PDB file of C-alpha atoms in Angstrom:
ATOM      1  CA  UNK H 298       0.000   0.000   0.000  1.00 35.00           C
ATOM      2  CA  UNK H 299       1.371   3.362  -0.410  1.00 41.00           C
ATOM      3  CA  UNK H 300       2.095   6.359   1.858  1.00 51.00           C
ATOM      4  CA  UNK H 301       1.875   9.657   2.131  1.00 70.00           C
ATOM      5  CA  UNK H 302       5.795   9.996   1.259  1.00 69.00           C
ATOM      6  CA  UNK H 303       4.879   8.179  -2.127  1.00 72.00           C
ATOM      7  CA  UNK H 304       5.988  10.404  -5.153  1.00 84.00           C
ATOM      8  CA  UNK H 305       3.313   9.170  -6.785  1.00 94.00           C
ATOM      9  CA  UNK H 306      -0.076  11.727  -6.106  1.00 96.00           C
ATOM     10  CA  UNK H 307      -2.903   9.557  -7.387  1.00 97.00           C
ATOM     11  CA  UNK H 308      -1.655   6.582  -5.276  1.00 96.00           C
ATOM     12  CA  UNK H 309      -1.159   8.849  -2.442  1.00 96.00           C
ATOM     13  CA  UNK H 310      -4.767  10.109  -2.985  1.00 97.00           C
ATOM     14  CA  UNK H 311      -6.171   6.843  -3.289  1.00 97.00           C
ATOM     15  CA  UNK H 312      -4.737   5.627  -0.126  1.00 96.00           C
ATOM     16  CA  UNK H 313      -6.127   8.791   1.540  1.00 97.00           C
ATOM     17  CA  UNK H 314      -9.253   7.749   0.261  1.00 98.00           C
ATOM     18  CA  UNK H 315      -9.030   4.004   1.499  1.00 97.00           C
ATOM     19  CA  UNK H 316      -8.299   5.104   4.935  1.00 97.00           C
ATOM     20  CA  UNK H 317     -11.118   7.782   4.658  1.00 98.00           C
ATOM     21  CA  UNK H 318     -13.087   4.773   4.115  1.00 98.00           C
ATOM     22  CA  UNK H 319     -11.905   2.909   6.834  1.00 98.00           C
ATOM     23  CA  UNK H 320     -12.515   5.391   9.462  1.00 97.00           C
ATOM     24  CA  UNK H 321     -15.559   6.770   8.780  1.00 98.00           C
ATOM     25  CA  UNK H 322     -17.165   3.117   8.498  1.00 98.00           C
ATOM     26  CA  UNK H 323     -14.974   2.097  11.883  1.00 98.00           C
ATOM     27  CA  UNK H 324     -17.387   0.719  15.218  1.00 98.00           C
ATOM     28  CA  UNK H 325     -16.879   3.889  16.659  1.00 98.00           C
ATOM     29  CA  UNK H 326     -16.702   6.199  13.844  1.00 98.00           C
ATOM     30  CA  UNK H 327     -19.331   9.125  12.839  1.00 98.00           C
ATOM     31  CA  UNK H 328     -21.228   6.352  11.186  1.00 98.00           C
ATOM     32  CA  UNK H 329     -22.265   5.179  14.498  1.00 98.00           C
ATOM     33  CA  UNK H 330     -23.251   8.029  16.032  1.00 98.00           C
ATOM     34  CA  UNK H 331     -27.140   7.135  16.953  1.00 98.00           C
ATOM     35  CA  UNK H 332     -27.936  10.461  19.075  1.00 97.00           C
ATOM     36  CA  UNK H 333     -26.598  13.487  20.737  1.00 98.00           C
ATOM     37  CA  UNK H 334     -28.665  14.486  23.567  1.00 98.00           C
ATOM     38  CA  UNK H 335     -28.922  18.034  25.444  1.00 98.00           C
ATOM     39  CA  UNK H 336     -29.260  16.918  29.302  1.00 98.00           C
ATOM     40  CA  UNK H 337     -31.057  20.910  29.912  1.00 97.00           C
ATOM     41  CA  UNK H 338     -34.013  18.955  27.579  1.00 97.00           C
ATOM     42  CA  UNK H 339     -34.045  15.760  30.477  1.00 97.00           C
ATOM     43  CA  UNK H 340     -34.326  17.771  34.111  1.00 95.00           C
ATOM     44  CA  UNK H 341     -34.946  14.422  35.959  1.00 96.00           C
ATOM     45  CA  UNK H 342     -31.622  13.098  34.369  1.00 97.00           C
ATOM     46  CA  UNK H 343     -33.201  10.152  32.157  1.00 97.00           C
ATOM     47  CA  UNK H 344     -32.610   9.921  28.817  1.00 97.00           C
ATOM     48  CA  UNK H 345     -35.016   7.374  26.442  1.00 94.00           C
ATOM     49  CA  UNK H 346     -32.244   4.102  25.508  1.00 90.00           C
ATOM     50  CA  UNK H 347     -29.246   5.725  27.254  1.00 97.00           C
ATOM     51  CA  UNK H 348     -29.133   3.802  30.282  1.00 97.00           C
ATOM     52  CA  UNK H 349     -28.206   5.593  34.181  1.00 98.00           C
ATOM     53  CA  UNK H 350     -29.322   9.245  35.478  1.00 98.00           C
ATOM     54  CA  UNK H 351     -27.472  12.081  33.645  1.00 98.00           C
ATOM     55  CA  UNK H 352     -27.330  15.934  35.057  1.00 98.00           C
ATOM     56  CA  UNK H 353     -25.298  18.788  33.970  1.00 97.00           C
ATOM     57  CA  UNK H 354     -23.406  21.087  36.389  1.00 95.00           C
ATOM     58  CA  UNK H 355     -21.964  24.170  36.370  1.00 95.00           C
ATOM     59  CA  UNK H 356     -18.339  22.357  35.089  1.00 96.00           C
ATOM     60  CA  UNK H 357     -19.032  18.955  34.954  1.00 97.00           C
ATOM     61  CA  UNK H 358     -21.494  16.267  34.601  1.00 98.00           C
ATOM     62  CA  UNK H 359     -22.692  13.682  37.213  1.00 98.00           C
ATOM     63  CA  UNK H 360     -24.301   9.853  36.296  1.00 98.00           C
ATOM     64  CA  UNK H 361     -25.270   7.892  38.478  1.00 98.00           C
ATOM     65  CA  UNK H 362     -25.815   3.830  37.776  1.00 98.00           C
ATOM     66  CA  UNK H 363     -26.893   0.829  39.351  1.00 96.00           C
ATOM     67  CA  UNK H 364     -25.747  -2.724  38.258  1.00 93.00           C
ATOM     68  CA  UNK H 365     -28.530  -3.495  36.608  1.00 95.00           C
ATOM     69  CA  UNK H 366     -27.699  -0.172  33.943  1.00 97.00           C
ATOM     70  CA  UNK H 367     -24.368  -2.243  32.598  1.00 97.00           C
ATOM     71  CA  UNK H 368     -22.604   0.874  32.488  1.00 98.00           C
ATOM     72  CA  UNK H 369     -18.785   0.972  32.968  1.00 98.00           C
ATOM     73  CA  UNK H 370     -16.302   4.206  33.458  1.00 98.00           C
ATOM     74  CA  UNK H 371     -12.807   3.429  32.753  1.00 97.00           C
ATOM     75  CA  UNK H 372     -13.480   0.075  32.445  1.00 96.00           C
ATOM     76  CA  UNK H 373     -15.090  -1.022  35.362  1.00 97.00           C
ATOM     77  CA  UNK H 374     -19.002  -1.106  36.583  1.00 97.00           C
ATOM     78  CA  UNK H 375     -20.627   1.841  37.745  1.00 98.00           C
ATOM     79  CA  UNK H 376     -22.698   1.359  40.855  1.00 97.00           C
ATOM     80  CA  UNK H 377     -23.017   4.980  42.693  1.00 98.00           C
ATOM     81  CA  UNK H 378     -21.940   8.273  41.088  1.00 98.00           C
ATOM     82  CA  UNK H 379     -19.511   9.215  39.086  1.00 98.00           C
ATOM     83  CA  UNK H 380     -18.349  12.926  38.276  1.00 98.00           C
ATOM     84  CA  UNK H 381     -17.641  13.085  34.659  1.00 98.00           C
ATOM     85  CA  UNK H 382     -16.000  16.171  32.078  1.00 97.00           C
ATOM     86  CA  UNK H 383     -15.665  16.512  28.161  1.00 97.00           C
ATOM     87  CA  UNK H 384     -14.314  13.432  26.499  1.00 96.00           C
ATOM     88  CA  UNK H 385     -11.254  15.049  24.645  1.00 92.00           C
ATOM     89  CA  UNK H 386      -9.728  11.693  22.722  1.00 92.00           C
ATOM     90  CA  UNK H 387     -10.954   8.733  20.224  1.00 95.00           C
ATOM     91  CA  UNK H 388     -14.336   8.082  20.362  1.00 97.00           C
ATOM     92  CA  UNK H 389     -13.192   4.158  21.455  1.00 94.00           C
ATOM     93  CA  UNK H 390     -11.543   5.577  24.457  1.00 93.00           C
ATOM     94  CA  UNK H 391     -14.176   7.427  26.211  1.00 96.00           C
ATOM     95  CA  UNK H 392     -14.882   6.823  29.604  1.00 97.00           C
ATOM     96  CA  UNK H 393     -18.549   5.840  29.576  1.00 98.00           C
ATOM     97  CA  UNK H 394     -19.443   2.586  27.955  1.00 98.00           C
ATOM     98  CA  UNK H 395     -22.220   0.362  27.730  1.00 98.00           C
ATOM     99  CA  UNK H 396     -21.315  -2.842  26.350  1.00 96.00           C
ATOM    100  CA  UNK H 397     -20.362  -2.209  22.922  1.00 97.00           C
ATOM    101  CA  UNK H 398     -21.187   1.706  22.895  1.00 98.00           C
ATOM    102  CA  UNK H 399     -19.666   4.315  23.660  1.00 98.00           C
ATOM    103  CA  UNK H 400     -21.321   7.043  25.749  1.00 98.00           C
ATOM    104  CA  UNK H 401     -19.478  10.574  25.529  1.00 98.00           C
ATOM    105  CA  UNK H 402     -19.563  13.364  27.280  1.00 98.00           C
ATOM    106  CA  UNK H 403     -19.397  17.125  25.377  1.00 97.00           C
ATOM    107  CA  UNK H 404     -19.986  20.503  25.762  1.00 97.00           C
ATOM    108  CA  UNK H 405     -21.016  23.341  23.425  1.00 95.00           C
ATOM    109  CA  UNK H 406     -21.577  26.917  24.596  1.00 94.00           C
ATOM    110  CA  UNK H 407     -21.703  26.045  28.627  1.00 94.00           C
ATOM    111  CA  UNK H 408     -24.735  23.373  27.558  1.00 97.00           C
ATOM    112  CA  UNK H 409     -23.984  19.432  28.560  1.00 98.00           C
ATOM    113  CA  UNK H 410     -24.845  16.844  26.407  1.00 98.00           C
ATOM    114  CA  UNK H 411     -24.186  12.707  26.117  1.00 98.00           C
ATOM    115  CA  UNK H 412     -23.359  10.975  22.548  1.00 98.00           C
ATOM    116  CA  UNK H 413     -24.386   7.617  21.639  1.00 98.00           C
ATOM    117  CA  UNK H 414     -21.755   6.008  19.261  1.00 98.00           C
ATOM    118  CA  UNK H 415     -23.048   2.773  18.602  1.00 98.00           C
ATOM    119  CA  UNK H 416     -21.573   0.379  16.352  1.00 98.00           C
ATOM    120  CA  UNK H 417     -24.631  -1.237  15.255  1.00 98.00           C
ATOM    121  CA  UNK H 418     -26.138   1.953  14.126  1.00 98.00           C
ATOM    122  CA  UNK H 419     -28.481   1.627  11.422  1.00 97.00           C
ATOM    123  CA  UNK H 420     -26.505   4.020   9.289  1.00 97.00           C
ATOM    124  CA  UNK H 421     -23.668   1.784   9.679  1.00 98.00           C
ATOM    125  CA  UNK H 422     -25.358  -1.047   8.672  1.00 98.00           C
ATOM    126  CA  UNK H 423     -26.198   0.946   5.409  1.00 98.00           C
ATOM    127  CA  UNK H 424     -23.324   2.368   4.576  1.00 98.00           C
ATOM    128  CA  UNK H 425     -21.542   1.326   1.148  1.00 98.00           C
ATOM    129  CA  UNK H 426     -18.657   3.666   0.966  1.00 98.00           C
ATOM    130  CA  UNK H 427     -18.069   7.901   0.078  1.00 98.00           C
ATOM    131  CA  UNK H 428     -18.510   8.817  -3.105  1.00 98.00           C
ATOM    132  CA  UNK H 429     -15.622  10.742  -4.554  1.00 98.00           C
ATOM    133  CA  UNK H 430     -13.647  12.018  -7.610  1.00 98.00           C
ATOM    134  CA  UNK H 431     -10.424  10.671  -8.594  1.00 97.00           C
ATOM    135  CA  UNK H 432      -7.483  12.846  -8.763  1.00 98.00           C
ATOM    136  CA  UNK H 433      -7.051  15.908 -10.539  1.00 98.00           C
ATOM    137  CA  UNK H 434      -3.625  17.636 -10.442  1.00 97.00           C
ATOM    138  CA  UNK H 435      -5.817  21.155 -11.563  1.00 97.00           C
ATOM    139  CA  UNK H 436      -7.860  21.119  -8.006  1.00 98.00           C
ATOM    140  CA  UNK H 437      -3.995  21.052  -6.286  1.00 98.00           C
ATOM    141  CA  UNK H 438      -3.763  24.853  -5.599  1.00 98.00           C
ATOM    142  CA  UNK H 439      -1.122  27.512  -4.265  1.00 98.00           C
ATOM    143  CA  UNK H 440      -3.018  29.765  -1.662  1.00 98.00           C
ATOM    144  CA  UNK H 441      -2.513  32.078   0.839  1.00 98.00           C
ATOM    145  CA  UNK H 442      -3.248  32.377   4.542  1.00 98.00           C
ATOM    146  CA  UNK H 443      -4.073  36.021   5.893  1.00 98.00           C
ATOM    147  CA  UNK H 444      -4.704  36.178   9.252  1.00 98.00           C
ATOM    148  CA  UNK H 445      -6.922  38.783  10.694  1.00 97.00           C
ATOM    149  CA  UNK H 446      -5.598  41.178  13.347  1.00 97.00           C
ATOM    150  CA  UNK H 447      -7.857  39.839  15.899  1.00 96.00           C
ATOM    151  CA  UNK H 448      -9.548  36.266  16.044  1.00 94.00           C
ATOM    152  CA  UNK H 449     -13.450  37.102  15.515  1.00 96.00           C
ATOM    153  CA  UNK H 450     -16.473  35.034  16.050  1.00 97.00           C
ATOM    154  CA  UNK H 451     -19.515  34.793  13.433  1.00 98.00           C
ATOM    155  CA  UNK H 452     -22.746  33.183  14.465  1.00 97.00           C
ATOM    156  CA  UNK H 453     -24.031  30.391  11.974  1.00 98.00           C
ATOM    157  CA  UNK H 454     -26.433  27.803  11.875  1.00 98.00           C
ATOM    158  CA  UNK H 455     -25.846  24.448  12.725  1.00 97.00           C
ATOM    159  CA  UNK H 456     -27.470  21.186  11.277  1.00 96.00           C
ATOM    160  CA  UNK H 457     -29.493  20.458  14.212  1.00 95.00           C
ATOM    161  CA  UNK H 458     -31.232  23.837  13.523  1.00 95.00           C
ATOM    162  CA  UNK H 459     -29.689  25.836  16.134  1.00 95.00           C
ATOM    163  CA  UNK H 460     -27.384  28.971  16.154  1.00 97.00           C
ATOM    164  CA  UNK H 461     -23.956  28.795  17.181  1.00 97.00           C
ATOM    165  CA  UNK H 462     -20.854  30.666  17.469  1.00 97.00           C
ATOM    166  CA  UNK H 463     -17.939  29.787  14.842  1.00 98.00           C
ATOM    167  CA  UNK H 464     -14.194  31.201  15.598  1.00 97.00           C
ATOM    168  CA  UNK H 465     -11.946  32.541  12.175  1.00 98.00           C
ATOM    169  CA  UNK H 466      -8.620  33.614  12.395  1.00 98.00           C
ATOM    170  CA  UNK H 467      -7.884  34.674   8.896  1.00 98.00           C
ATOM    171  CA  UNK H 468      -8.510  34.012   5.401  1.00 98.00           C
ATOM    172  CA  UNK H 469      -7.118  31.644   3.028  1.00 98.00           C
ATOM    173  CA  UNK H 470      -6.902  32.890  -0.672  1.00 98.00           C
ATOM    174  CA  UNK H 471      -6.628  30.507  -3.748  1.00 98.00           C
ATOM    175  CA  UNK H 472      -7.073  31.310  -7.384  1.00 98.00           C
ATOM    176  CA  UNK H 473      -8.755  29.264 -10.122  1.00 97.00           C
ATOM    177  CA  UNK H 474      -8.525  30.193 -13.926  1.00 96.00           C
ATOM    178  CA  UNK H 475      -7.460  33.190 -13.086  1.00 96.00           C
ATOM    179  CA  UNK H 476      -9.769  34.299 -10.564  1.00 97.00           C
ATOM    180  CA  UNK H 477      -9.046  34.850  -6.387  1.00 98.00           C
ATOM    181  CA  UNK H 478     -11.668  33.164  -4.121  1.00 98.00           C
ATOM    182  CA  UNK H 479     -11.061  33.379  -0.278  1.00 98.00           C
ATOM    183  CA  UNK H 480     -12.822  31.436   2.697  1.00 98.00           C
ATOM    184  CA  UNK H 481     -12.939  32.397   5.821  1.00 98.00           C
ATOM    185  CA  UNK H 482     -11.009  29.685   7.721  1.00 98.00           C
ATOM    186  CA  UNK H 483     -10.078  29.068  11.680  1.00 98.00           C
ATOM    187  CA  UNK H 484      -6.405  27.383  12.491  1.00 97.00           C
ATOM    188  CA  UNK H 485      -6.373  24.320  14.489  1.00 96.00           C
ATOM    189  CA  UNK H 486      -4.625  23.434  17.251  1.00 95.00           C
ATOM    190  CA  UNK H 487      -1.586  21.539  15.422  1.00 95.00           C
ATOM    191  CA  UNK H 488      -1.620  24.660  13.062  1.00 96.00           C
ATOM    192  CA  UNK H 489      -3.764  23.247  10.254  1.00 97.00           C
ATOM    193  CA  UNK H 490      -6.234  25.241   9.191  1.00 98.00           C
ATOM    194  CA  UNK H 491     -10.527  24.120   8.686  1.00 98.00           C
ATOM    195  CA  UNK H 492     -13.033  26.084   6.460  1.00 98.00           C
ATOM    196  CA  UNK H 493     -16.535  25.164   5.842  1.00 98.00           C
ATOM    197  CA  UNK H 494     -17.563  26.357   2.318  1.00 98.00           C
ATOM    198  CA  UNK H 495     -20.353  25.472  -0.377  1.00 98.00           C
ATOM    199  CA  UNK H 496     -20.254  25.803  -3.830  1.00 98.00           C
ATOM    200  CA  UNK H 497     -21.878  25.432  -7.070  1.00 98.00           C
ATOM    201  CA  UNK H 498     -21.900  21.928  -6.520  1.00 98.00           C
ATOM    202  CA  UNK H 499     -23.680  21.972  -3.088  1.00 98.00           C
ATOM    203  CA  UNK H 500     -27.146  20.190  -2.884  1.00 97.00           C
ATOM    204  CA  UNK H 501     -26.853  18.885  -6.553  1.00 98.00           C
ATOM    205  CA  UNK H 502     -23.918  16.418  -7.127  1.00 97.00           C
ATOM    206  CA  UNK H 503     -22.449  17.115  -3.828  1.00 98.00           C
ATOM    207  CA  UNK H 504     -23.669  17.134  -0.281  1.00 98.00           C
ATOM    208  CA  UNK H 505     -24.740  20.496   0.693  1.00 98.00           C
ATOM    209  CA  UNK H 506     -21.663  21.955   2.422  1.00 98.00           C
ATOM    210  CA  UNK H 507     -17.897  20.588   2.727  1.00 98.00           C
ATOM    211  CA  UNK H 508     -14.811  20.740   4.650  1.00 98.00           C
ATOM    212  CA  UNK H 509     -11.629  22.352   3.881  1.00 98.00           C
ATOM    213  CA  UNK H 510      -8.102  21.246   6.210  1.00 98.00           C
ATOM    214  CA  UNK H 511      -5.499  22.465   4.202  1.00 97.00           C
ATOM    215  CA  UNK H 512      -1.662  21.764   6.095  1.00 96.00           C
ATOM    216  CA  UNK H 513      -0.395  24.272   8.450  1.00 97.00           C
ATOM    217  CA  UNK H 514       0.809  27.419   6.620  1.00 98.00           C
ATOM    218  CA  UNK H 515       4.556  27.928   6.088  1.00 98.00           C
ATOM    219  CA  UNK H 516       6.332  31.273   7.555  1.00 97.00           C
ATOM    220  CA  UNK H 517       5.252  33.264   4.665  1.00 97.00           C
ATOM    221  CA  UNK H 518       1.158  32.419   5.191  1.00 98.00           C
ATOM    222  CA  UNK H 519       2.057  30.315   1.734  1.00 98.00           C
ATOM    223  CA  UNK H 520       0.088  27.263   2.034  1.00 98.00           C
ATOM    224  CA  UNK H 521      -1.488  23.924  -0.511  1.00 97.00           C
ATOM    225  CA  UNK H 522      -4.756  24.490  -0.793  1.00 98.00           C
ATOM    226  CA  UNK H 523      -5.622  20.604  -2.388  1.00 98.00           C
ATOM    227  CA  UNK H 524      -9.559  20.180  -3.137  1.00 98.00           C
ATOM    228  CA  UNK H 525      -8.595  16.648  -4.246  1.00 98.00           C
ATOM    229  CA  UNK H 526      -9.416  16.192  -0.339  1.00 98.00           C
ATOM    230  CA  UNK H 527     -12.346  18.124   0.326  1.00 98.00           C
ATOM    231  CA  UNK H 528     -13.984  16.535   3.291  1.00 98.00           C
ATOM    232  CA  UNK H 529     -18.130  15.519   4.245  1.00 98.00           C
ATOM    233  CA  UNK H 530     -18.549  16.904   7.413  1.00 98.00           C
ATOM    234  CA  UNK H 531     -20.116  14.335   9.909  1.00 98.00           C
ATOM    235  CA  UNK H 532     -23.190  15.460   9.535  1.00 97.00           C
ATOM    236  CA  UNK H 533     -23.130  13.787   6.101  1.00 98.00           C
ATOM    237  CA  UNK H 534     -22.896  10.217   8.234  1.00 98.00           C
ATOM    238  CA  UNK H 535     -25.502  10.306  11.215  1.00 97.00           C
ATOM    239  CA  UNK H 536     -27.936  13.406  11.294  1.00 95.00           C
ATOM    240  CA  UNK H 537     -27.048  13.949  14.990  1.00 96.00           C
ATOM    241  CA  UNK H 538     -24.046  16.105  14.975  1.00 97.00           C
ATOM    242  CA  UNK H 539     -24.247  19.553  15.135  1.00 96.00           C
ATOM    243  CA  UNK H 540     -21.968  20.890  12.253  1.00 97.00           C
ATOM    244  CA  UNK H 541     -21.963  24.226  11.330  1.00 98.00           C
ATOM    245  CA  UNK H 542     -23.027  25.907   7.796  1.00 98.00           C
ATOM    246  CA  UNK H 543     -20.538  28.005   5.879  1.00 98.00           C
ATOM    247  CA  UNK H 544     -20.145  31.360   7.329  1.00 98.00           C
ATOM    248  CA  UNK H 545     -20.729  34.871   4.910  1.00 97.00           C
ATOM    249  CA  UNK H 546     -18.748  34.595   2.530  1.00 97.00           C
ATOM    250  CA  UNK H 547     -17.617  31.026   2.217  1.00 98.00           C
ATOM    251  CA  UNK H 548     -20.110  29.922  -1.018  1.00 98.00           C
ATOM    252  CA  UNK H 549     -18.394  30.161  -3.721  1.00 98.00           C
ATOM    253  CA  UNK H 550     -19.422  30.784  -7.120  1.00 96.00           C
ATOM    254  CA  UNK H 551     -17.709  28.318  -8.668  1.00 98.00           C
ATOM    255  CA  UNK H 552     -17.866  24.423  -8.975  1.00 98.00           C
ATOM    256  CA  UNK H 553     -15.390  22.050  -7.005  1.00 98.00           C
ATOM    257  CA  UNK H 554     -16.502  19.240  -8.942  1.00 97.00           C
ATOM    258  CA  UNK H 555     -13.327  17.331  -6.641  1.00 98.00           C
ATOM    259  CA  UNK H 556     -12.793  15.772  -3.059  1.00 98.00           C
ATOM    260  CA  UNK H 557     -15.581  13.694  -1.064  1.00 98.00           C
ATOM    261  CA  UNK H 558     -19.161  14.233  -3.007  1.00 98.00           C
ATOM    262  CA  UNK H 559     -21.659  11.816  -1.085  1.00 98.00           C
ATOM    263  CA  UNK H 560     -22.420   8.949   1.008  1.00 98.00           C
ATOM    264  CA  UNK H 561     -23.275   6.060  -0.460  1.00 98.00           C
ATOM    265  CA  UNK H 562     -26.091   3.535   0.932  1.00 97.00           C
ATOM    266  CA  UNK H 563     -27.919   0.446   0.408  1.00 94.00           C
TER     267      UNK H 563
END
């Protein structure tokens, strides 16, 4: 199989691909997400098919379980209460589990909720693969990073419907056929940067908004802006996550007939 160090960019591309694949369809992965669930909508702490009594706090969460509820925290039952915060690593790793699932703890905007990965989701059980287009050497594209002077926030909508606030931190600037588009884009923790655009494409013979994670920028804000690997977001895979919409200014005109396009189901 080839790597990333491969000189070879289709291969490299189709083994990003595979892996894509591989991840997104793994027993914890966004295929298997079966619910995300606010505990300010549950005031007595029960949650329909999520076993144990959940509350949110003012900086943490508390469940409490019996043996009968089957639930575990690092590993071993639960019988009493145990003080829980937001589950930071791999899905697989959380602290909550219940048998086979996977019961994680998260936080959005000072609001606690639980997720329910499980891996015999029905959307799982669907799933055929991700529809995508095979390299193209024109969609691999010098840009630019401009940061702003200060960080700013932008409120959005999210796919669950609500309103939420989205952090950017600059723009990143590409050209194709001649003509500049930008995106507003926010930088990640290991320096990589994430953009959520649409484009002519969107809602036609793509899903209806993608991701952008270009590399980290070099020194110069030059960076490789490569739409061969345009990303679904997860709300493509389970309808549960809470993924935002492109912010103002991040449709663009044009089509980016390249990257991740669909899911495909039975």
């Amino acid at each position: 199989m080839s790597t990333d160090t491969d000189p070879d960019p289709v291969r490299n591309w189709e083994n990003w691909h595979e892996r894509r694949i591989a991840s997104v369809s793994a027993p914890h992965g966004p295929l298997s997400l079966t619910g995300t669930h606010w505990l300010s909508e549950y005031p007595e702490g029960r949650i329909p098919a999520v076993p144990g009594v959940w509350r949110g706090r003012v900086d943490d969460v508390s469940v409490t379980a019996g043996a009968g509820d089957g639930i575990t925290v690092d590993g071993r039952p639960l019988t009493g209460e145990a003080v829980l915060t937001a589950d930071r690593g791999p899905i697989g790793g959380s602290r909550v589990a219940h048998g086979g699932r996977r019961l994680v703890v998260m936080r959005r905007e000072g609001l606690w909720a639980v997720r329910d990965f499980d891996p015999d989701s029905p959307a799982r059980r669907a799933f055929v693969t991700v529809e995508a287009t095979p390299y193209d050497p024109r969609w691999v594209l010098p840009g630019r990073f401009r940061p702003y002077p200060e960080s700013r926030t932008v409120r959005v909508g999210n796919a669950d419907g609500q309103e939420r606030g989205l952090g950017l931190a600059g723009e990143l600037a590409f050209s194709v056929d001649g003509t500049e588009h930008t995106l507003g884009a926010a930088v990640e923790p290991d320096g990589s940067l994430w953009a959520v655009f649409a484009d002519a494409t969107s809602g036609l013979t793509s899903y209806r908004f993608r991701f952008l994670r270009p590399s980290p920028p070099a020194a110069d804000g030059t960076v490789t802006v490569d739409l061969n690997r345009v990303l679904l977001p997860p709300c493509a895979f389970a309808e549960h996550f809470i993924c935002p919409f492109p912010p103002p200014g991040n449709t663009l005109s044009i089509e980016v007939p390249a990257g991740e396009r669909n899911v495909v189901v039975r």
